[in-house]
Coordinates of C-alpha atoms and ligand atoms in Angstrom, one line a residue:
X1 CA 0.0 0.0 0.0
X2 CA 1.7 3.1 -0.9
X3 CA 2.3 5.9 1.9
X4 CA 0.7 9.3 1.4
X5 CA 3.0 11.9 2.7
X6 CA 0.7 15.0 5.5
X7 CA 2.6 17.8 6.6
X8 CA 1.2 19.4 9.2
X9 CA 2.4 23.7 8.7
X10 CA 2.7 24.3 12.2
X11 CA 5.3 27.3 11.3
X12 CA 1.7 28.8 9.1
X13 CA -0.6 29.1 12.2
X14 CA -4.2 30.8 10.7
X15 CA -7.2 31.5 12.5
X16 CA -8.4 30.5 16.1
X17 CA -10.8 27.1 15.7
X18 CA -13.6 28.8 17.8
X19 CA -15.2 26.2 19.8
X20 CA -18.2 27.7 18.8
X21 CA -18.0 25.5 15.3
X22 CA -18.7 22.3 17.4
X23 CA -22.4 23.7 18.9
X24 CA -25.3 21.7 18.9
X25 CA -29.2 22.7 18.3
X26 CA -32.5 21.6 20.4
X27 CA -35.6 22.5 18.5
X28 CA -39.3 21.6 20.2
X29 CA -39.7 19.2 17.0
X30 CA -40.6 15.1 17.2
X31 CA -38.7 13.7 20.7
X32 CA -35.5 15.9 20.8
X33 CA -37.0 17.9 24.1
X34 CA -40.2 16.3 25.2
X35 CA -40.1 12.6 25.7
X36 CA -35.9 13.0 24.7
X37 CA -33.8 15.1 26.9
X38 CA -36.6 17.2 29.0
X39 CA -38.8 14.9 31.5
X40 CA -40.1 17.4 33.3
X41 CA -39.0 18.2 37.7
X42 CA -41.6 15.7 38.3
X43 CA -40.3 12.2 36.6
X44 CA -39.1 9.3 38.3
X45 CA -36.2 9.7 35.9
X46 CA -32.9 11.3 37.6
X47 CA -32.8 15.1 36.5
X48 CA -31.9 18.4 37.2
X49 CA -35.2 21.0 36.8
X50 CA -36.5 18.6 34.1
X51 CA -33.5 18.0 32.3
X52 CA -32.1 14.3 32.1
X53 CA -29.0 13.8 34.3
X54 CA -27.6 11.1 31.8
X55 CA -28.3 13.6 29.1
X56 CA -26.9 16.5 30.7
X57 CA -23.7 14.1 31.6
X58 CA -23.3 13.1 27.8
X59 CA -24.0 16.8 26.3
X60 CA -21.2 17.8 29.0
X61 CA -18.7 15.3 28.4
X62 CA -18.4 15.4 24.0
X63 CA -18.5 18.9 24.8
X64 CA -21.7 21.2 24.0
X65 CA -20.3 24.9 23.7
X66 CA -23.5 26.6 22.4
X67 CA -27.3 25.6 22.5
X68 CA -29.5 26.7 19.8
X69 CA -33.1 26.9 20.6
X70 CA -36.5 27.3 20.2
X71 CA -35.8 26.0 16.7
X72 CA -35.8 25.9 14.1
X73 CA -39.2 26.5 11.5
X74 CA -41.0 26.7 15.0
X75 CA -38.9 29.5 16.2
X76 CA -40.7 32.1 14.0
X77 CA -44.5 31.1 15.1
X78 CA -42.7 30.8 18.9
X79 CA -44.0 33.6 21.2
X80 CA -41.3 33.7 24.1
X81 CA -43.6 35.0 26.9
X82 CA -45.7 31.7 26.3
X83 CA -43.3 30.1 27.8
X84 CA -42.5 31.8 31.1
X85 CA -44.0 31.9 34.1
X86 CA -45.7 28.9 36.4
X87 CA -45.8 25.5 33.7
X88 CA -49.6 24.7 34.8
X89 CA -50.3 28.7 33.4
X90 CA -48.6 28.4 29.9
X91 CA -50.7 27.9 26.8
X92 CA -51.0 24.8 25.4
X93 CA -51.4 24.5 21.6
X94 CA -50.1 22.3 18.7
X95 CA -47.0 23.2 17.1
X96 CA -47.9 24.8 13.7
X97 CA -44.8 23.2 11.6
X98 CA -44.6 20.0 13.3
X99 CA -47.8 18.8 14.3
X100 CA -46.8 17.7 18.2
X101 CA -48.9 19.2 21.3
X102 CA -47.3 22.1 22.7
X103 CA -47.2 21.9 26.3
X104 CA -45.0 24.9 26.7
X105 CA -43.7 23.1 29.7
X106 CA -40.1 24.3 27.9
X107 CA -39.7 28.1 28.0
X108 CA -36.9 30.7 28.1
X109 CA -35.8 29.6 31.7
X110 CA -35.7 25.9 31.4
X111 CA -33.4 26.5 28.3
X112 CA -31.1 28.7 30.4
X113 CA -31.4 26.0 33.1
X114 CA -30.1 23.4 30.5
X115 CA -27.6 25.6 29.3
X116 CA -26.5 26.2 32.7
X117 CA -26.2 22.3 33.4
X118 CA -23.7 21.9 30.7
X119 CA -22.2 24.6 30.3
X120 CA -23.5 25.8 27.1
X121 CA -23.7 29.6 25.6
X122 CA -27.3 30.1 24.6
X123 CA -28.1 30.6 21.1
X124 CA -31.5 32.1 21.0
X125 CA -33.6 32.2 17.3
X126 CA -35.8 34.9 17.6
X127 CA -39.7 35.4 15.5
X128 CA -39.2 37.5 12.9
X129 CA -41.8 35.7 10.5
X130 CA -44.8 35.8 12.6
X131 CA -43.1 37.9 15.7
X132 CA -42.5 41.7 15.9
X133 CA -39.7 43.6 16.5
X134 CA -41.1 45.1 20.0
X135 CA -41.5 40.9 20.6
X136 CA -38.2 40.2 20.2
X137 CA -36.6 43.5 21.4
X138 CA -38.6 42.5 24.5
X139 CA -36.9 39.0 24.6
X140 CA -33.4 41.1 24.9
X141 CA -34.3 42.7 27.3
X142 CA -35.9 40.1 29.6
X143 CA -32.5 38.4 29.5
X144 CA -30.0 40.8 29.5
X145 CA -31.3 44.0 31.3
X146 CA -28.9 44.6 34.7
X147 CA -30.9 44.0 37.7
X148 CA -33.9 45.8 39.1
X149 CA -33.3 48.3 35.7
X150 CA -36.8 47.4 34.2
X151 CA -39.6 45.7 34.6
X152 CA -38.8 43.0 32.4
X153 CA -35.6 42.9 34.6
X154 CA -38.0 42.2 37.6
X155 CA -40.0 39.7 35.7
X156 CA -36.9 37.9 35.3
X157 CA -36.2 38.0 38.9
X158 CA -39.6 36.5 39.6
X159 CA -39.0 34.0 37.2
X160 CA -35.9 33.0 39.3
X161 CA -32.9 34.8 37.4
X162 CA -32.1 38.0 39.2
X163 CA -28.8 38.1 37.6
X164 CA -28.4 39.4 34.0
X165 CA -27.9 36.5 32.0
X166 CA -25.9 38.3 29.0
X167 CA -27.4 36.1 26.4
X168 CA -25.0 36.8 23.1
X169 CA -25.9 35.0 20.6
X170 CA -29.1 35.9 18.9
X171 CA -30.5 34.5 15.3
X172 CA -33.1 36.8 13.4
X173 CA -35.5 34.9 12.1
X174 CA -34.9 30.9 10.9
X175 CA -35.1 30.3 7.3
X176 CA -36.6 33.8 6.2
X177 CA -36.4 32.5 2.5
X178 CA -39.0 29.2 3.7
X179 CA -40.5 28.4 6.6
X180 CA -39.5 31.7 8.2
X181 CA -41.6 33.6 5.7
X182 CA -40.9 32.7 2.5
X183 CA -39.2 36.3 1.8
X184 CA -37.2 37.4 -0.7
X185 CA -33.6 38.8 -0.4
X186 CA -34.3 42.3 -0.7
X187 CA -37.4 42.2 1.6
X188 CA -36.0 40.1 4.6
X189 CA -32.8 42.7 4.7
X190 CA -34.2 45.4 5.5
X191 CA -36.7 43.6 7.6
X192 CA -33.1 42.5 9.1
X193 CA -32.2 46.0 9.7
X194 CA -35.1 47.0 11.4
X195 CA -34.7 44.4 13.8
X196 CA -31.3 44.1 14.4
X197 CA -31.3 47.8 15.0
X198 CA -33.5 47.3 18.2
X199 CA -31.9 44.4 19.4
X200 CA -30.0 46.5 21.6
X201 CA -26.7 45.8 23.3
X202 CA -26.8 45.9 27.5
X203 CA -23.9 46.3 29.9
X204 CA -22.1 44.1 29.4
X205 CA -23.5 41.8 27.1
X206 CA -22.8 43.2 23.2
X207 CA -24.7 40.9 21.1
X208 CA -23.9 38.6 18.4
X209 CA -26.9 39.5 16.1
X210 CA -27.1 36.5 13.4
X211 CA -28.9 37.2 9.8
X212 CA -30.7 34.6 8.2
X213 CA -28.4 33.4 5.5
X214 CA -28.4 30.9 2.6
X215 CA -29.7 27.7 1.6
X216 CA -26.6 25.6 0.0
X217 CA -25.3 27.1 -2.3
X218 CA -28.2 30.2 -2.8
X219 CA -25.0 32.9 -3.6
X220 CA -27.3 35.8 -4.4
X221 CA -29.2 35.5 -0.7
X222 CA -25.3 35.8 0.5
X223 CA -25.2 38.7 -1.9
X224 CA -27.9 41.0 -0.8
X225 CA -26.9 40.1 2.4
X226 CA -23.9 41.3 2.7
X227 CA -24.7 44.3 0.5
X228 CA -27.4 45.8 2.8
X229 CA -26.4 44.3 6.1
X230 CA -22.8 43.1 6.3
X231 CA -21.0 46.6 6.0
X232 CA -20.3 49.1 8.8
X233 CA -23.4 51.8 8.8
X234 CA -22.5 55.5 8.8
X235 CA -20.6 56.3 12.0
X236 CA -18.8 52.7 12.2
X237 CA -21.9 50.6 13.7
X238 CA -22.4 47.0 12.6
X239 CA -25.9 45.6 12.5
X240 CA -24.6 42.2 11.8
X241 CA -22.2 39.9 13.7
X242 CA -22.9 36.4 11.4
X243 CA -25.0 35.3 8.3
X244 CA -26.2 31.7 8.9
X245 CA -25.6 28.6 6.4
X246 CA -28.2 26.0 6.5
X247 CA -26.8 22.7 4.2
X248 CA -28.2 19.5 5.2
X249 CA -26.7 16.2 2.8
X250 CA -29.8 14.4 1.9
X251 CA -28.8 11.2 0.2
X252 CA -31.3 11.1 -2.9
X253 CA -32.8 14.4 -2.3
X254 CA -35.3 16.4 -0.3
X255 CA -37.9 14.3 1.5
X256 CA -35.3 12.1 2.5
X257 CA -35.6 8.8 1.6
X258 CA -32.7 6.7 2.0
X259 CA -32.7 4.0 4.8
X260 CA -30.1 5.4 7.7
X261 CA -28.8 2.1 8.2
X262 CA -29.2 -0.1 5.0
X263 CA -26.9 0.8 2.3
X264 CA -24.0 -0.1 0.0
X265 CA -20.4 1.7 -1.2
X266 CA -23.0 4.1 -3.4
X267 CA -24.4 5.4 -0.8
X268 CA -21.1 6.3 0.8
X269 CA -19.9 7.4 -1.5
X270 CA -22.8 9.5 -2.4
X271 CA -22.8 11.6 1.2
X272 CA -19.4 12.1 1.5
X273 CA -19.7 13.9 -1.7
X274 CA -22.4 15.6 -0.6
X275 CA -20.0 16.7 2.6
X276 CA -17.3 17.7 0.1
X277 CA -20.1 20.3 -1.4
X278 CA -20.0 21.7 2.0
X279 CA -16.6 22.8 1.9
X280 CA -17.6 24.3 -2.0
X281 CA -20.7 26.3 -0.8
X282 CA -18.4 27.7 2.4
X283 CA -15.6 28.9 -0.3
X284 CA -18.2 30.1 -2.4
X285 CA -19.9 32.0 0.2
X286 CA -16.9 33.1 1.9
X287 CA -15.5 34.5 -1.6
X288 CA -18.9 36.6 -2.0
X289 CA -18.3 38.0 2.3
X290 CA -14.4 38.8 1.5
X291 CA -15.4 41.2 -1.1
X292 CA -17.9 43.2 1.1
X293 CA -16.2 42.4 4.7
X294 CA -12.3 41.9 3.6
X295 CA -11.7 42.1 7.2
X296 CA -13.8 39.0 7.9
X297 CA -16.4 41.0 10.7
X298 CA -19.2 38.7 9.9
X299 CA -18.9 35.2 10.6
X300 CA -20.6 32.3 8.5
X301 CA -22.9 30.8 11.0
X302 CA -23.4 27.3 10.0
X303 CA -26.2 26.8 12.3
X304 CA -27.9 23.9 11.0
X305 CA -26.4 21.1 9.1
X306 CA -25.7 17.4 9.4
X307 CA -26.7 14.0 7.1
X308 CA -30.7 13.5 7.0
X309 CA -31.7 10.3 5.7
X310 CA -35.3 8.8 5.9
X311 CA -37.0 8.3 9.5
X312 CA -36.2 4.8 11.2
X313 CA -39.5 2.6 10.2
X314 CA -42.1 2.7 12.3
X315 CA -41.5 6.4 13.6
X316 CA -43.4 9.0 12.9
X317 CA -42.4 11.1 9.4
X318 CA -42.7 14.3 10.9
X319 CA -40.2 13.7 14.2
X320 CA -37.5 13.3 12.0
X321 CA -36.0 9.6 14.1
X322 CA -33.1 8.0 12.5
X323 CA -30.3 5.9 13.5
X324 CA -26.7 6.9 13.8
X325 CA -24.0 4.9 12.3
X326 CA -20.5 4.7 11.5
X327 CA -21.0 6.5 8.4
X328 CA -23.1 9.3 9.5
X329 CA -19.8 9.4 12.3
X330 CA -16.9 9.9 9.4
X331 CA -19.2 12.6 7.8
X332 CA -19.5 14.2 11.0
X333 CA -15.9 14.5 11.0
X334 CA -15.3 15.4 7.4
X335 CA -17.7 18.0 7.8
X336 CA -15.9 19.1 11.4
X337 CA -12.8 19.3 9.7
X338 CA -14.1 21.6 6.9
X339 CA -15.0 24.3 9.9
X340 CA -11.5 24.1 10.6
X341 CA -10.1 25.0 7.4
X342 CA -12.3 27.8 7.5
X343 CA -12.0 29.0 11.1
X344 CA -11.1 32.5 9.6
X345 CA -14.9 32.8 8.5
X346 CA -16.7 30.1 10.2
X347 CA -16.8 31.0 14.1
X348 CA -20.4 28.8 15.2
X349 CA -21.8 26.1 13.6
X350 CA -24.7 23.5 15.1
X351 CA -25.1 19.9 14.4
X352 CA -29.3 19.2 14.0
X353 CA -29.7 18.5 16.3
X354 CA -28.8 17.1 19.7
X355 CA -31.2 14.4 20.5
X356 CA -33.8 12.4 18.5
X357 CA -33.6 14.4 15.5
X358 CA -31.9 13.9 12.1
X359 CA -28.0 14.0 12.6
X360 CA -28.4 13.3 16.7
X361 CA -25.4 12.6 19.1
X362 CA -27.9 11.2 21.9
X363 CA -30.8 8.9 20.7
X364 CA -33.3 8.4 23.8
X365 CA -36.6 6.4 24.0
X366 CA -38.6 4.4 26.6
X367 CA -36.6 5.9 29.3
X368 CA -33.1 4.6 27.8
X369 CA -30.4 7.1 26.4
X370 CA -27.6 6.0 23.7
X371 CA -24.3 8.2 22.1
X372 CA -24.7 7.2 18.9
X373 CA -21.0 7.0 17.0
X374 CA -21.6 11.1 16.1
X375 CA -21.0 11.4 19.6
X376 CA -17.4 10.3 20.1
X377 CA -16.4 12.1 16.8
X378 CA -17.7 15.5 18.6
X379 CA -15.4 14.2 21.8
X380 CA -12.3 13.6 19.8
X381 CA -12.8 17.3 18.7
X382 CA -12.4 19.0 22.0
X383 CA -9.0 18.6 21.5
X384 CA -9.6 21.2 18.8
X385 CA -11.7 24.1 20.7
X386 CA -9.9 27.3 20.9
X387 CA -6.9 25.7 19.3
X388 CA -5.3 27.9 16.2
X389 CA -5.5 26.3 13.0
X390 CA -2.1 24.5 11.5
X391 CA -2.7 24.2 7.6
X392 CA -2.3 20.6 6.5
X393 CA -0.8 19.3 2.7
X394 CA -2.1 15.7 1.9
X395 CA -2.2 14.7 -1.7
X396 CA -5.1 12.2 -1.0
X397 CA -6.8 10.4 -4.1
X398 CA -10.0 11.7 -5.5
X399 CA -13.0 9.4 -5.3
X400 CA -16.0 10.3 -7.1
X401 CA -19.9 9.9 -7.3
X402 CA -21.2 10.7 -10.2
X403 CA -20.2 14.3 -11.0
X404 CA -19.0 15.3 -7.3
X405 CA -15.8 13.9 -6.0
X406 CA -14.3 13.7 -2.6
X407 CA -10.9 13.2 -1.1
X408 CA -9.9 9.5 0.1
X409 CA -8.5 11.0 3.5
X410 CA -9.5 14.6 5.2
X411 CA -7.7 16.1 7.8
X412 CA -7.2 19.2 10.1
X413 CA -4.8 20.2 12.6
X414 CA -5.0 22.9 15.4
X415 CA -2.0 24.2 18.1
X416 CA -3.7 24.2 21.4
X417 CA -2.7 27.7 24.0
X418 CA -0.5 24.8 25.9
X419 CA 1.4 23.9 22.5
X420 CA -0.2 20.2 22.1
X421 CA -1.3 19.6 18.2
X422 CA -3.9 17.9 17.7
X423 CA -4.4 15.9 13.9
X424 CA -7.8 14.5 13.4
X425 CA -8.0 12.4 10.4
X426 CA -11.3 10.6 8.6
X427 CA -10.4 8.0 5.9
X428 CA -13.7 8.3 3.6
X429 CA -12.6 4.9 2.2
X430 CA -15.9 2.2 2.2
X431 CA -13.7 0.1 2.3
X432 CA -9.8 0.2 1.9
X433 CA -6.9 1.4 4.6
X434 CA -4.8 4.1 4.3
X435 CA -1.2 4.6 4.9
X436 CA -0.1 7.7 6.4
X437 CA 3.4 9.3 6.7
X438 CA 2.9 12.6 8.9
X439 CA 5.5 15.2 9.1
X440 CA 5.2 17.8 11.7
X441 CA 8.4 20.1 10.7
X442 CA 10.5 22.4 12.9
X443 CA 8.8 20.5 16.2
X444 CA 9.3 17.2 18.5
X445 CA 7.4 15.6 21.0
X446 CA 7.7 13.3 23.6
X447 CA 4.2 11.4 23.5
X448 CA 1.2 10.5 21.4
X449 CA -2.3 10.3 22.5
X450 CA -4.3 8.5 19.5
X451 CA -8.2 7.4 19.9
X452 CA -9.9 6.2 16.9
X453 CA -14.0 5.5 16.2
X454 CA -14.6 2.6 13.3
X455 CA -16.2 -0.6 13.4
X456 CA -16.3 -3.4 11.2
X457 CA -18.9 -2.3 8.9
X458 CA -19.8 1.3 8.4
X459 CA -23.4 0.4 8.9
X460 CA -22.4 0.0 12.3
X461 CA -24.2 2.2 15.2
X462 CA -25.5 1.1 18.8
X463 CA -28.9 -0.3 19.9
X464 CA -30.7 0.4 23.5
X465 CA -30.0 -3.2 23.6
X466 CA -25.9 -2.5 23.0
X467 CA -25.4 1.2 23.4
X468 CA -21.3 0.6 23.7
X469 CA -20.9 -1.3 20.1
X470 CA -19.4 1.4 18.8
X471 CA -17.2 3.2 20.6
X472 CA -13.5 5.5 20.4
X473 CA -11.0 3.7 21.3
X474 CA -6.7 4.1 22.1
X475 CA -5.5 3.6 18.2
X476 CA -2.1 1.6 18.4
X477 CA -1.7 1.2 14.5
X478 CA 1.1 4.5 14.5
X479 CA 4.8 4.0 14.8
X480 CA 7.3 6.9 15.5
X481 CA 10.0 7.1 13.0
X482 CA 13.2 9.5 12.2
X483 CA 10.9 11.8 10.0
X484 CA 7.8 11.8 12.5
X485 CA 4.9 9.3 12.3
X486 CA 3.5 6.6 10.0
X487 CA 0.4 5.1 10.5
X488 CA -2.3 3.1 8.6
X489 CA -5.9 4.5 9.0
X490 CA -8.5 1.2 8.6
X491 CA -11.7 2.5 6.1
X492 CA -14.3 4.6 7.6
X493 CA -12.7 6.1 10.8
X494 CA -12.1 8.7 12.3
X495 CA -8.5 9.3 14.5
X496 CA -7.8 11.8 16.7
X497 CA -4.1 12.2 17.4
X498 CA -2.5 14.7 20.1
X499 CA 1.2 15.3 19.9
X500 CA 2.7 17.2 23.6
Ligands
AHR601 O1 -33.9 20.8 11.6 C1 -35.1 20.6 11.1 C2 -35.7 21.7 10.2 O2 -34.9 21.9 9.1 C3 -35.6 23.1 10.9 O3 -36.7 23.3 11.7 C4 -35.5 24.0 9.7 O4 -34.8 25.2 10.0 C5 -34.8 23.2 8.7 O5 -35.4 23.3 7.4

């Protein structure tokens, strides 16, 4: 097998990898909250103010940076104030996208009670398609006004945060060009700009305001946004901090249709091209922001992405339910990878979504909670928050489906504040190994820390019945030589080295 020579360019460090790339997204849609992470103060079931303690354990431990919530197509028919105050008080309805009874039982405080359990920023998606701007403005305020200033202040306080909670991170409006309103361009920018301009910034708490961006690769959204919204206005002040990305792979198109778990080398190779398209639209958009914003301001805010293939028989169409397997695992990290090469544009991205739904880490039903193979990929990639990105050089073979093609190997590399690297490496091989010779010029270490998630099969994932089948693992299959490292990655995995 010949040996395919990676430099790592640690004497070219680029951009810091926020850790904000590796966020994860809750939407009141199918199980993800009700009946998947939230059980409510009252279960039998071990939690902390609702939340599950296993959940809250696994959400900590692969490392959950942001949250976004409410959604999602629901956050623009959500109407925050529904969902404060005592539970047995809230409306109840039906969700108007989704179809599930709407308890409300989930609100604005038992998302920042969540966040707070694991340590997650909140990412809040504000109503722009059937909210107002006083609505939202309102929602700002109830979260981030100091103490005592207002009476939303004190209605915070009564809800049980006296404290300003200095929420950052706010989208305007989900999917403005579809389920957000089905706007065009011109129309939802300077709707943009008349929210954004009283989304006001509080002691303390400037705001990350987040525009609705593109579909895939919808260029000419990008460009009206950034025409109207991305520059500085008169007098230096910026109206936008981030333009969101949705791309979803969908293996045979939108509805998905394509089983999760049965499929053939076709398939593979079919959504890893898909992921390589991801990397395409981000160039493409980022080419589009660097002529409008050369000093990269505005971030590209993937905020929803991740492979969707058809619900798991026997669930519901509308919640969205579908296995996890090795492949979906390797894309994960293809696609992780990509943020890195980026990290000088892409600063928060969130896989959909964190339990239950599409792409999800965490599957949970009848009570029982499983990391699906997504999950380890997302904890081999701590390694990588906050690090600076190292370029990498890799002539890996081309494989192809149809008219896409994809490399046979990705990889990133980042240099953590401590001076650890950290390689992560997916082989998007079906089915053959790769041989590796990495260089990392002009430094030497002492030690090696390797973990690596494969399986036998890449239709491999975990059942409630065996939740551990699939699982990272110490790697042993790397030898140190004079020049640095050789190694042989088996197909479909992902490794995670750390040099220190
Ligand atoms: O993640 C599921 C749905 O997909 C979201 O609600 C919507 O934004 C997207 O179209």
């Amino acid at each position: 097998m010949p040996r395919l020579a990676l430099n790592v360019r640690s004497d070219q460090p680029g951009a810091t990898v926020s850790r904000h790339v590796f966020g994860h997204f809750i939407e009141h849609l199918g199980t993800c909250l009700y009946d998947g992470l939230w059980v409510g103060p009252d279960s039998p079931v071990p939690n902390t103010r609702g939340w599950r303690h296993d959940a809250i354990a696994a959400l900590r431990a692969m490392g959950t940076p942001n949250l976004r919530w409410p959604g999602g197509c629901f956050a623009d028919d959500y109407h925050w104030r529904d969902g404060t105050g005592p539970a047995a008080a809230r409306p109840r309805g039906v969700s108007a996208w989704w179809g599930a009874p709407e308890s409300n039982a989930v609100g604005t405080q038992e998302f920042l009670d969540l966040c707070a359990a694991t340590d997650a920023e909140p990412y809040i998606c504000g109503n722009v398609g059937s909210g107002t701007v006083q609505e939202m403005r309102d929602w700002v305020e109830y979260l981030n006004a100091p103490a005592g200033a207002s009476t939303l202040a004190e209605l915070r306080a009564a809800h049980g945060r006296p404290a300003p909670v200095n929420a950052r991170l706010w989208a305007v409006g989900n999917e403005s060009w579809a389920c957000g309103g089905n706007m065009r361009p011109e129309y939802y920018a300077d709707l943009y700009r008349r929210f954004a301009t009283f989304l006001r910034d509080f002691p303390g708490a400037p705001l990350y305001r987040v525009g609705c961006g593109p579909r895939d690769g919808d260029y000419a959204w990008t460009e009206v946004m950034m025409r109207e919204c991305g520059r500085p206005l008169l007098g230096g002040q910026r109206l936008m901090q981030g333009l969101a990305l949705h791309y979803y792979c969908v293996p045979g198109d939108f509805p998905p249709s394509k089983s999760a778990t049965q499929f053939g080398e076709p398939e593979w190779d079919e959504l890893m091209a898909l992921t390589a398209r991801l990397g395409e639209y981000i160039t493409g958009h980022t080419a589009i922001m660097d002529r409008h914003d050369p000093e990269k301001y505005v971030a590209l805010v993937v905020d929803e992405w991740g492979a969707w293939h058809a619900p798991e028989p026997g669930t519901p169409p509308g919640h969205f339910y579908q296995q996890g397997t090795v492949r979906d695992a390797v894309m994960a990290g293809y696609a992780l990878n990509t943020f890195i090469h980026h990290a000088d544009r892409v600063r928060v991205a969130n896989l959909a979504q964190a339990a239950n739904v599409i792409h999800a880490p965490l599957l949970i039903k009848d009570g029982r909670l499983l990391r699906t193979p997504t999950w380890d990929v997302f904890a081999l990639y701590r390694a990588h928050h906050e690090g600076v990105q190292l370029p990498v050089e890799l002539a890996a073979g081309t494989r192809r489906w149809g008219d896409l093609a994809y490399p046979s190997v990705s990889a990133a590399a980042s240099r953590a504040a401590d001076g650890r690297i950290t390689v992560t490496l997916c082989n998007l091989d079906y089915a053959a190994p790769v041989a590796l010779a990495l260089n990392l010029p002009g430094v030497s270490f002492a030690g090696v820390s390797a973990r690596i998630l494969t399986a036998a099969t890449p239709q491999a994932h975990n059942t409630f019945d065996r939740p551990d089948d699939v699982r990272a693992r110490e790697f042993t299959a790397l030898q140190s030589v004079t020049s640095g490292w050789e190694l042989t990655l088996p197909p479909h995995s992902v490794v995670a080295l750390t040099f220190a």
